[in-house]
Each structure stands twice: as C-alpha cells, then as structure tokens.
Coordinates of C-alpha atoms and ligand atoms in Angstrom, one line a residue:
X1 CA -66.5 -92.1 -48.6
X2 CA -63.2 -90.8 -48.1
X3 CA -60.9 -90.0 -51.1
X4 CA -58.7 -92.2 -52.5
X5 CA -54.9 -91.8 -52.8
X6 CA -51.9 -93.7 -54.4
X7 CA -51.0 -95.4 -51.4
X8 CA -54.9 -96.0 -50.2
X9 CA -55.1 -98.0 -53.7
X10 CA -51.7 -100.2 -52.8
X11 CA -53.0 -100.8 -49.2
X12 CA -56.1 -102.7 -51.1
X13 CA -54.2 -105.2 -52.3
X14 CA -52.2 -105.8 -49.0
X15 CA -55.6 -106.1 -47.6
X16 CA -56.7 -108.4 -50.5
X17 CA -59.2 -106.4 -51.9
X18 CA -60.0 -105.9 -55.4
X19 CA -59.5 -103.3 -57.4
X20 CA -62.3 -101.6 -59.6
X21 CA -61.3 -99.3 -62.3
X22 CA -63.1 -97.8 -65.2
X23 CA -62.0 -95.2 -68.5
X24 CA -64.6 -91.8 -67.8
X25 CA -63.9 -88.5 -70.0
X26 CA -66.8 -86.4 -69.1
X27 CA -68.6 -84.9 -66.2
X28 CA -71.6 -87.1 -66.1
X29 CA -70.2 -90.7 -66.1
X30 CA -67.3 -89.7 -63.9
X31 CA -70.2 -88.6 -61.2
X32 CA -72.2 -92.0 -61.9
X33 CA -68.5 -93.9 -61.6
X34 CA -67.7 -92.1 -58.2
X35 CA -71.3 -92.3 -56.7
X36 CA -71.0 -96.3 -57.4
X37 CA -67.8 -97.0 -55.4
X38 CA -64.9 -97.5 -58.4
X39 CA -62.0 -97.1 -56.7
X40 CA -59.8 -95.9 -60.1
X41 CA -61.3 -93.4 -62.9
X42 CA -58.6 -93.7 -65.7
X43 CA -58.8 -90.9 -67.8
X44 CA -57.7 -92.6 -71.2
X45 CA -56.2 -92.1 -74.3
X46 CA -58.8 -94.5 -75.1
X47 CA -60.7 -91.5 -76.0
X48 CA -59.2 -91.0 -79.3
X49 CA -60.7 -93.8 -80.4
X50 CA -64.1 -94.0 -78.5
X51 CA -64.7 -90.1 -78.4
X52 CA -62.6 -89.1 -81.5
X53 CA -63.7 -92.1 -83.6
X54 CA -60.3 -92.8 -84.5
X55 CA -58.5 -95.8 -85.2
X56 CA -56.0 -95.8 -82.7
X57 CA -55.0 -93.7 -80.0
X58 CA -51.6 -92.0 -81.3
X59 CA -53.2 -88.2 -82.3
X60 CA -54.4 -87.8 -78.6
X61 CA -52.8 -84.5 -77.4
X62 CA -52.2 -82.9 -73.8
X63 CA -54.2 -80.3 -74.6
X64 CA -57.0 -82.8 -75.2
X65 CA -56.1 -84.8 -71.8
X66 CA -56.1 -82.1 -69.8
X67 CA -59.8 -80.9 -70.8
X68 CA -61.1 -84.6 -70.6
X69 CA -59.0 -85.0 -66.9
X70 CA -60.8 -81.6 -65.9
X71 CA -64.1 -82.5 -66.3
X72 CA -63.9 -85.8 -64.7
X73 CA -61.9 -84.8 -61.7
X74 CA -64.6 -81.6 -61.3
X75 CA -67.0 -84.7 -60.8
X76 CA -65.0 -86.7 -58.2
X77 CA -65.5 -86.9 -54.5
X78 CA -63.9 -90.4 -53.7
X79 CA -62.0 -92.2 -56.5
X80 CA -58.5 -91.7 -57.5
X81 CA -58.3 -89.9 -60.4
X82 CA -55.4 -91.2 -63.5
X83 CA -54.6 -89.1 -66.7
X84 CA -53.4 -90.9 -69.5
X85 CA -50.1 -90.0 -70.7
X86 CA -50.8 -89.5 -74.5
X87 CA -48.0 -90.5 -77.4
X88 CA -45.1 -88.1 -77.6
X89 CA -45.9 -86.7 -74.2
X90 CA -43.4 -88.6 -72.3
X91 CA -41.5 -90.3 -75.7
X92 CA -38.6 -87.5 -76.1
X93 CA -36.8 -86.8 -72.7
X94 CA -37.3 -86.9 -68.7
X95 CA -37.5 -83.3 -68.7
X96 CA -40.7 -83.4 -71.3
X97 CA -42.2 -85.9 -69.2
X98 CA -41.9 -83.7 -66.3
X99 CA -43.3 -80.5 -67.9
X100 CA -46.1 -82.5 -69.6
X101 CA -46.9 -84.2 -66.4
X102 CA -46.8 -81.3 -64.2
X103 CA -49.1 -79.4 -66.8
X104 CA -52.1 -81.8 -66.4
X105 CA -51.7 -81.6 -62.3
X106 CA -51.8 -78.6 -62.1
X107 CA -54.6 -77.6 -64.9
X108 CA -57.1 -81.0 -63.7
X109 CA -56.2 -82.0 -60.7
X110 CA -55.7 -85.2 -61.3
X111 CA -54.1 -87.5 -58.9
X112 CA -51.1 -89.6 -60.7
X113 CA -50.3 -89.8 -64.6
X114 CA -50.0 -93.2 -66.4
X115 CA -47.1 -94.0 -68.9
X116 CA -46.9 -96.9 -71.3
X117 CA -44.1 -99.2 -71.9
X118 CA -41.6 -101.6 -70.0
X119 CA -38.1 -101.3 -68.5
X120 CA -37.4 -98.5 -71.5
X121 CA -39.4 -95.9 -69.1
X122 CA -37.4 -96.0 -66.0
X123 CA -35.5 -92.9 -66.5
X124 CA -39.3 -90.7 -67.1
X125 CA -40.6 -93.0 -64.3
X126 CA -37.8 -91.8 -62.0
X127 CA -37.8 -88.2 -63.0
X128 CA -41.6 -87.7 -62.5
X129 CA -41.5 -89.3 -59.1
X130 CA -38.6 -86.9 -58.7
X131 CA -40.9 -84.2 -59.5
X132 CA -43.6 -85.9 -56.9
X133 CA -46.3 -87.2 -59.8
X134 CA -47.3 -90.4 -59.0
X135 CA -46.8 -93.0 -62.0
X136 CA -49.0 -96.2 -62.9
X137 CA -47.4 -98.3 -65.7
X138 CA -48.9 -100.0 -68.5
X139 CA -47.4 -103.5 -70.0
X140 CA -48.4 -106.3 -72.6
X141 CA -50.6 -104.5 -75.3
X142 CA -49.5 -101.1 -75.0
X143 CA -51.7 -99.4 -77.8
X144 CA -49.5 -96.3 -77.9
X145 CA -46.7 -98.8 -79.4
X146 CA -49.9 -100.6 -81.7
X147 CA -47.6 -99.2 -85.4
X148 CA -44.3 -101.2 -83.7
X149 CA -46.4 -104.0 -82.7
X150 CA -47.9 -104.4 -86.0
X151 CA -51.7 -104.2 -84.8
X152 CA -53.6 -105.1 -81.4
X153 CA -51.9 -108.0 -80.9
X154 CA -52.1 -110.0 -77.2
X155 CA -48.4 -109.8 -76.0
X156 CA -46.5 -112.6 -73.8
X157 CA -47.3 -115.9 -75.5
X158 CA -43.4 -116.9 -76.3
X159 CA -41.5 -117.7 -73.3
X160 CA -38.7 -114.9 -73.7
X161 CA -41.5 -112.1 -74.5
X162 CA -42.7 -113.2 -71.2
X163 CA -39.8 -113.4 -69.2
X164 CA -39.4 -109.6 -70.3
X165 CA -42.5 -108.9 -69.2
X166 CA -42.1 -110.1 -65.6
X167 CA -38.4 -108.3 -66.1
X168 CA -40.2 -105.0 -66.7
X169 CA -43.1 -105.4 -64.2
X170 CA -40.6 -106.1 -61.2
X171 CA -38.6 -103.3 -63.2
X172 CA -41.4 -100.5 -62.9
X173 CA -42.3 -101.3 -59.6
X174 CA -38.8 -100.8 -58.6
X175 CA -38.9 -97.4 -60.2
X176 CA -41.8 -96.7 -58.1
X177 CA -44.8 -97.3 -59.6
X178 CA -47.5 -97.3 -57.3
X179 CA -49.4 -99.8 -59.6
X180 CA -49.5 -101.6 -63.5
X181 CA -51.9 -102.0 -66.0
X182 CA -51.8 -105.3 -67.3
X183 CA -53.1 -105.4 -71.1
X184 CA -54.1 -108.1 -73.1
X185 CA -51.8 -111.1 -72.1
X186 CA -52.6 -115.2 -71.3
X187 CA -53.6 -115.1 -68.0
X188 CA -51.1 -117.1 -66.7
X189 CA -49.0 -114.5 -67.3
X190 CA -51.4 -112.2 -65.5
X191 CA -51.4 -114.6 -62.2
X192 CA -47.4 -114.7 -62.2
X193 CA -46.4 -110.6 -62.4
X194 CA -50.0 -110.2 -59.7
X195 CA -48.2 -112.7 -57.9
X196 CA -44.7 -111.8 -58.3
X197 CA -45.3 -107.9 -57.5
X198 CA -46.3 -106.3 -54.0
X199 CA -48.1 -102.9 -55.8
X200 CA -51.6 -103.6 -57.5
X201 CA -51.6 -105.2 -61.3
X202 CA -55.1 -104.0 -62.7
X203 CA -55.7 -106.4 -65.7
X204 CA -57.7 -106.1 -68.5
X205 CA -57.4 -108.6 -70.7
X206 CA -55.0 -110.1 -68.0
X207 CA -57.2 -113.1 -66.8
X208 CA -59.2 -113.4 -63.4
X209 CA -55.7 -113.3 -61.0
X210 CA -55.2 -109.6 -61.4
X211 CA -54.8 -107.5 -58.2
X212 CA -58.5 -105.3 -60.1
X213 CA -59.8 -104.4 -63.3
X214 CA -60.0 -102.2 -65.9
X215 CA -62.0 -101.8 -68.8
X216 CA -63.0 -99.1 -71.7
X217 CA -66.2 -97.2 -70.0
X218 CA -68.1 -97.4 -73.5
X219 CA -66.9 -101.1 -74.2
X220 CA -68.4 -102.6 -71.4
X221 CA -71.8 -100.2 -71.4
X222 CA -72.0 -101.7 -74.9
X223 CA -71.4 -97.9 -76.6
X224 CA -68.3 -99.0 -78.7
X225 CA -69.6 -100.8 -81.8
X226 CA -66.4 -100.6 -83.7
X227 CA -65.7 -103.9 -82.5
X228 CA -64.5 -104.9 -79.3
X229 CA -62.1 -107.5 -78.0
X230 CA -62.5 -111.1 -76.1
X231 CA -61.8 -110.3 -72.9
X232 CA -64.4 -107.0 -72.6
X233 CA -67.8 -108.3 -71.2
X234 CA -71.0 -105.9 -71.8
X235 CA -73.0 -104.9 -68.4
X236 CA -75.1 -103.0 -70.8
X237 CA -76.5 -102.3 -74.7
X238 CA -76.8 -98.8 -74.1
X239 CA -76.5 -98.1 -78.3
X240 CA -79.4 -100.6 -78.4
X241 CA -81.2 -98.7 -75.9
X242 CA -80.3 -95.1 -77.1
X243 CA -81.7 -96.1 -80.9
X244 CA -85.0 -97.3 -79.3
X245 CA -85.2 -94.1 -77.6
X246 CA -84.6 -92.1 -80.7
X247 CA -87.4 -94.2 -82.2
X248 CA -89.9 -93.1 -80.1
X249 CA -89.0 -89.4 -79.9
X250 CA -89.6 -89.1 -83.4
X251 CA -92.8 -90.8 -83.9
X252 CA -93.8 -89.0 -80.6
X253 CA -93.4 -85.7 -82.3
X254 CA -94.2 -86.8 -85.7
X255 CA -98.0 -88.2 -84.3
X256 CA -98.2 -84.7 -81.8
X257 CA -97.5 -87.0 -78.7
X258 CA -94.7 -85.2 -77.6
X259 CA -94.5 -82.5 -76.3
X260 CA -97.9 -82.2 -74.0
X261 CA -99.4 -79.8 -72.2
X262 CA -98.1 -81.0 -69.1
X263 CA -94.6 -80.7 -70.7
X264 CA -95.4 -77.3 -71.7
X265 CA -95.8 -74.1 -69.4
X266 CA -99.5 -72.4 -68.7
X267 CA -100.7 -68.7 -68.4
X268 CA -102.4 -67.5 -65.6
X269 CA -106.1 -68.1 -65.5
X270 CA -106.8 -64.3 -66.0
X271 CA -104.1 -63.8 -68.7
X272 CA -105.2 -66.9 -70.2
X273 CA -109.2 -65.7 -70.7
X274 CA -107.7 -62.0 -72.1
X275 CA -105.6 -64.0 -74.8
X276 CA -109.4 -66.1 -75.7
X277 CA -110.9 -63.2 -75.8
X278 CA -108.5 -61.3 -78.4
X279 CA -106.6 -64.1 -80.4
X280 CA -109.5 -67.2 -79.9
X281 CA -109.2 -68.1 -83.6
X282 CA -105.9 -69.0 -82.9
X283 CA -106.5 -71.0 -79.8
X284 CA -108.7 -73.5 -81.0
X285 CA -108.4 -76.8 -81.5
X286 CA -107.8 -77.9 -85.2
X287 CA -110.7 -79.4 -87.0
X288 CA -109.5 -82.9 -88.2
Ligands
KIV1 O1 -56.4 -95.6 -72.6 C1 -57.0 -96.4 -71.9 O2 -58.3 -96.4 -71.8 C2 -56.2 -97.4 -71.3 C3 -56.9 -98.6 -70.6 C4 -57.4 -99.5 -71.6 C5 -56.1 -99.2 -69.6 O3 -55.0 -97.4 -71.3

C-alpha cells in the first residue's frame, strides 16, 4: 500500500471515504496499526495519561514526543504519521511553535504535527505552514485546556459556544489545516462543521457524521481502566485477557509445567551420554 500523505488523507473525503485513525506510541502496535490498513497513526499526548499514568495530559514534553513519534514512524510503511503537539510547545510564540515543530520532523520523521485550540491558533497555524509542517487542529474538548475548562467536559451544547465552534473550524481550515479533530461534542454539532468544511473532521466523541475516527489505542483495546468515556466502544478486554495469562504463567511454573523440555535446549547425543556418565546423580529424576 502506498504511503499516505496530507493531501492523500483530504482527497478521502472528496472521494467520500472514511477515515480510520488510531493513538500508537510504540513500535509494536504502530506495525499491527499499519499492517491493518488505518489510514492516520496519531501519536498522542494521550500518552501521559495512558503510558505515564497521569491524570491529564499537561507534563507531556517534546523530548517525550519525539521518542514515542520515533518509534512509531520506524514501524510505518503506509499510514500517515501525526505528533501531538504537547502543552507549552506551541503556547508562547510562532517562533516556538516553529522550532518545536521542526525538532520532531526532523528527529521522527513524522509527517504533520497537531495543535490544540480554536481561532486563538491561527498565527502558530500560519507560521508552521510557513515553515512547510503540515497542521491538524483539534476543537471541542481540548484536554490540553482541561485546568480552563474546569475538567473533561463535552463542549458545544449552548448555542453561542457552538457558533464559535463552527467560527474556529471554518477558521482553521482557512489557516490551512489539512484536517480537525473533533472532540467530545453533540453530534449535531459534529454533522454541521463535517458538513460545513471541505478538509476531513475526524471525530471522536463527535457522533457518526464525522469525515473518520479517532480513538485512544488502549481505550478501545480495553487497556485503559482508569475509566473511560461514553463515546469510546471496546473491540477488545485485552487487561482481562493479559490477567488470565498471568494466571496461568504462574501456576505453570509454580506446578513445573512451564518451562518443558521442548521449550528448553538439548545436548548432543554423545555430549549428553559423557555428562551421564560423570554427573548422573544430578541428572536423575527426583523421587516424589
Ligand atoms: O492525545 C490524543 O490522543 C488525542 C486524541 C484523543 C485525538 O488528542
């Protein structure tokens, strides 16, 4: 499959096709992501809080994007490959938001940068494009702005709050976003800005009308048990599964079922009968 690029992901939509996009922060799930077909690998800030075990997202650092973006784009032959923008990357000036932004293309490899927030980021949004680093957006619940918002709170339900969300989705686009993430807003709200803008809106927590979708990778594999939200639906128990496994591992070396011989590695016939012959106290069988 051919790899994807910013303008292979808007030409989806003008061809009506969904959008599939997932979080990944390591090697291994990016590989199983790209082998499946997702046409988006987001590498998240997210990871502060399903990595890091935090409680929010905020203490993410470059340094920490960058070596999460590396590994996954090392593992990625077709999708098209975001870094998350973490707080305070982007928050100070243009010119930060350059240098950041330019750091993690050039260290990962990575294909376009995400930024959070509405009409507010049009100067950065300008000044990276400037700089040629493609830009998603993010609107609605915006978890880098979680301390202003007063908690994880869905966004858009007043009609003002949402007229200022279609403001700063026709906004962004006109800045040059290639495409938004829509975050946890009623999904009428979802259907009018998908409907309203010609560049992709990948929802999660947007409602069915989005352009794609986009959820947490360990949310939906059922890793995350911190508690997750409404709108994320579990493909997998994979804690469920992991704890079973555990079980079993150690009553399999508890009882002397694990590991066997056939898990182990042999001597050479010859070698073997010299060993019997000098240390066969030691190679017997235990009475029981
Ligand atoms: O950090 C993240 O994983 C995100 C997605 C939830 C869109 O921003």
């Amino acid at each position: 499959m051919k790899k994807k690029s910013v303008s292979s992901i808007r030409q989806m939509k003008k061809r009506g096709e969904r959008i599939t996009a997932l979080t990944a922060y390591d090697h291994p799930t990016a590989r199983l992501l790209d082998e499946a077909g997702i046409d988006l690998i987001l590498v998240g800030d997210s990871l502060g809080m399903v990595i890091q075990g935090r409680d929010s997202t905020l203490a993410v650092t470059m340094d920490e994007i960058i070596y999460h973006t590396r590994l996954v784009a090392r593992a990625v032959h077709q999708a098209l490959v975001v870094a998350d923008m973490p707080y305070g990357s982007y928050h100070l000036s243009p010119e930060q938001a350059v240098a950041n932004a330019i750091r993690v293309v050039k260290k990962t490899g990575c294909d376009a940068v995400k930024v959070e927030g509405g009409s507010d980021r049009v100067s950065v949004i300008r000044a990276l494009l400037a700089a040629e680093v493609p830009v998603m957006g993010h609107i609605g619940l915006t978890p880098q702005s979680v301390k202003r918002l007063g908690g994880y709170k869905i966004q858009g339900r007043q009609l003002q709050d949402i007229e200022r969300l279609i403001t700063d989705a026709e906004t962004l686009q006109e800045a040059g976003c290639f495409s938004l993430v829509l975050e946890g807003i009623p999904h009428p709200v979802g259907r009018i800005i998908s409907r309203k803008l010609e560049i992709p809106a990948i929802g999660i927590g947007a409602g069915p009308h989005c352009d794609g979708q986009i959820l947490v990778f360990h949310d939906m594999m059922g890793l995350n048990e911190a508690g997750t939200f409404r709108f994320v639906r579990q493909y997998a128990q994979l804690a469920e599964l992991i704890r079973r496994s555990l079980t079993d591992y150690q009553q399999d070396i508890r009882t002397g079922r694990f590991p066997s011989l056939e898990e182990s590695f042999p001597l050479e016939e010859s070698i073997e009968a010299q060993l019997e012959e000098i240390y066969g106290s030691y190679l017997e069988d235990e009475q029981t």
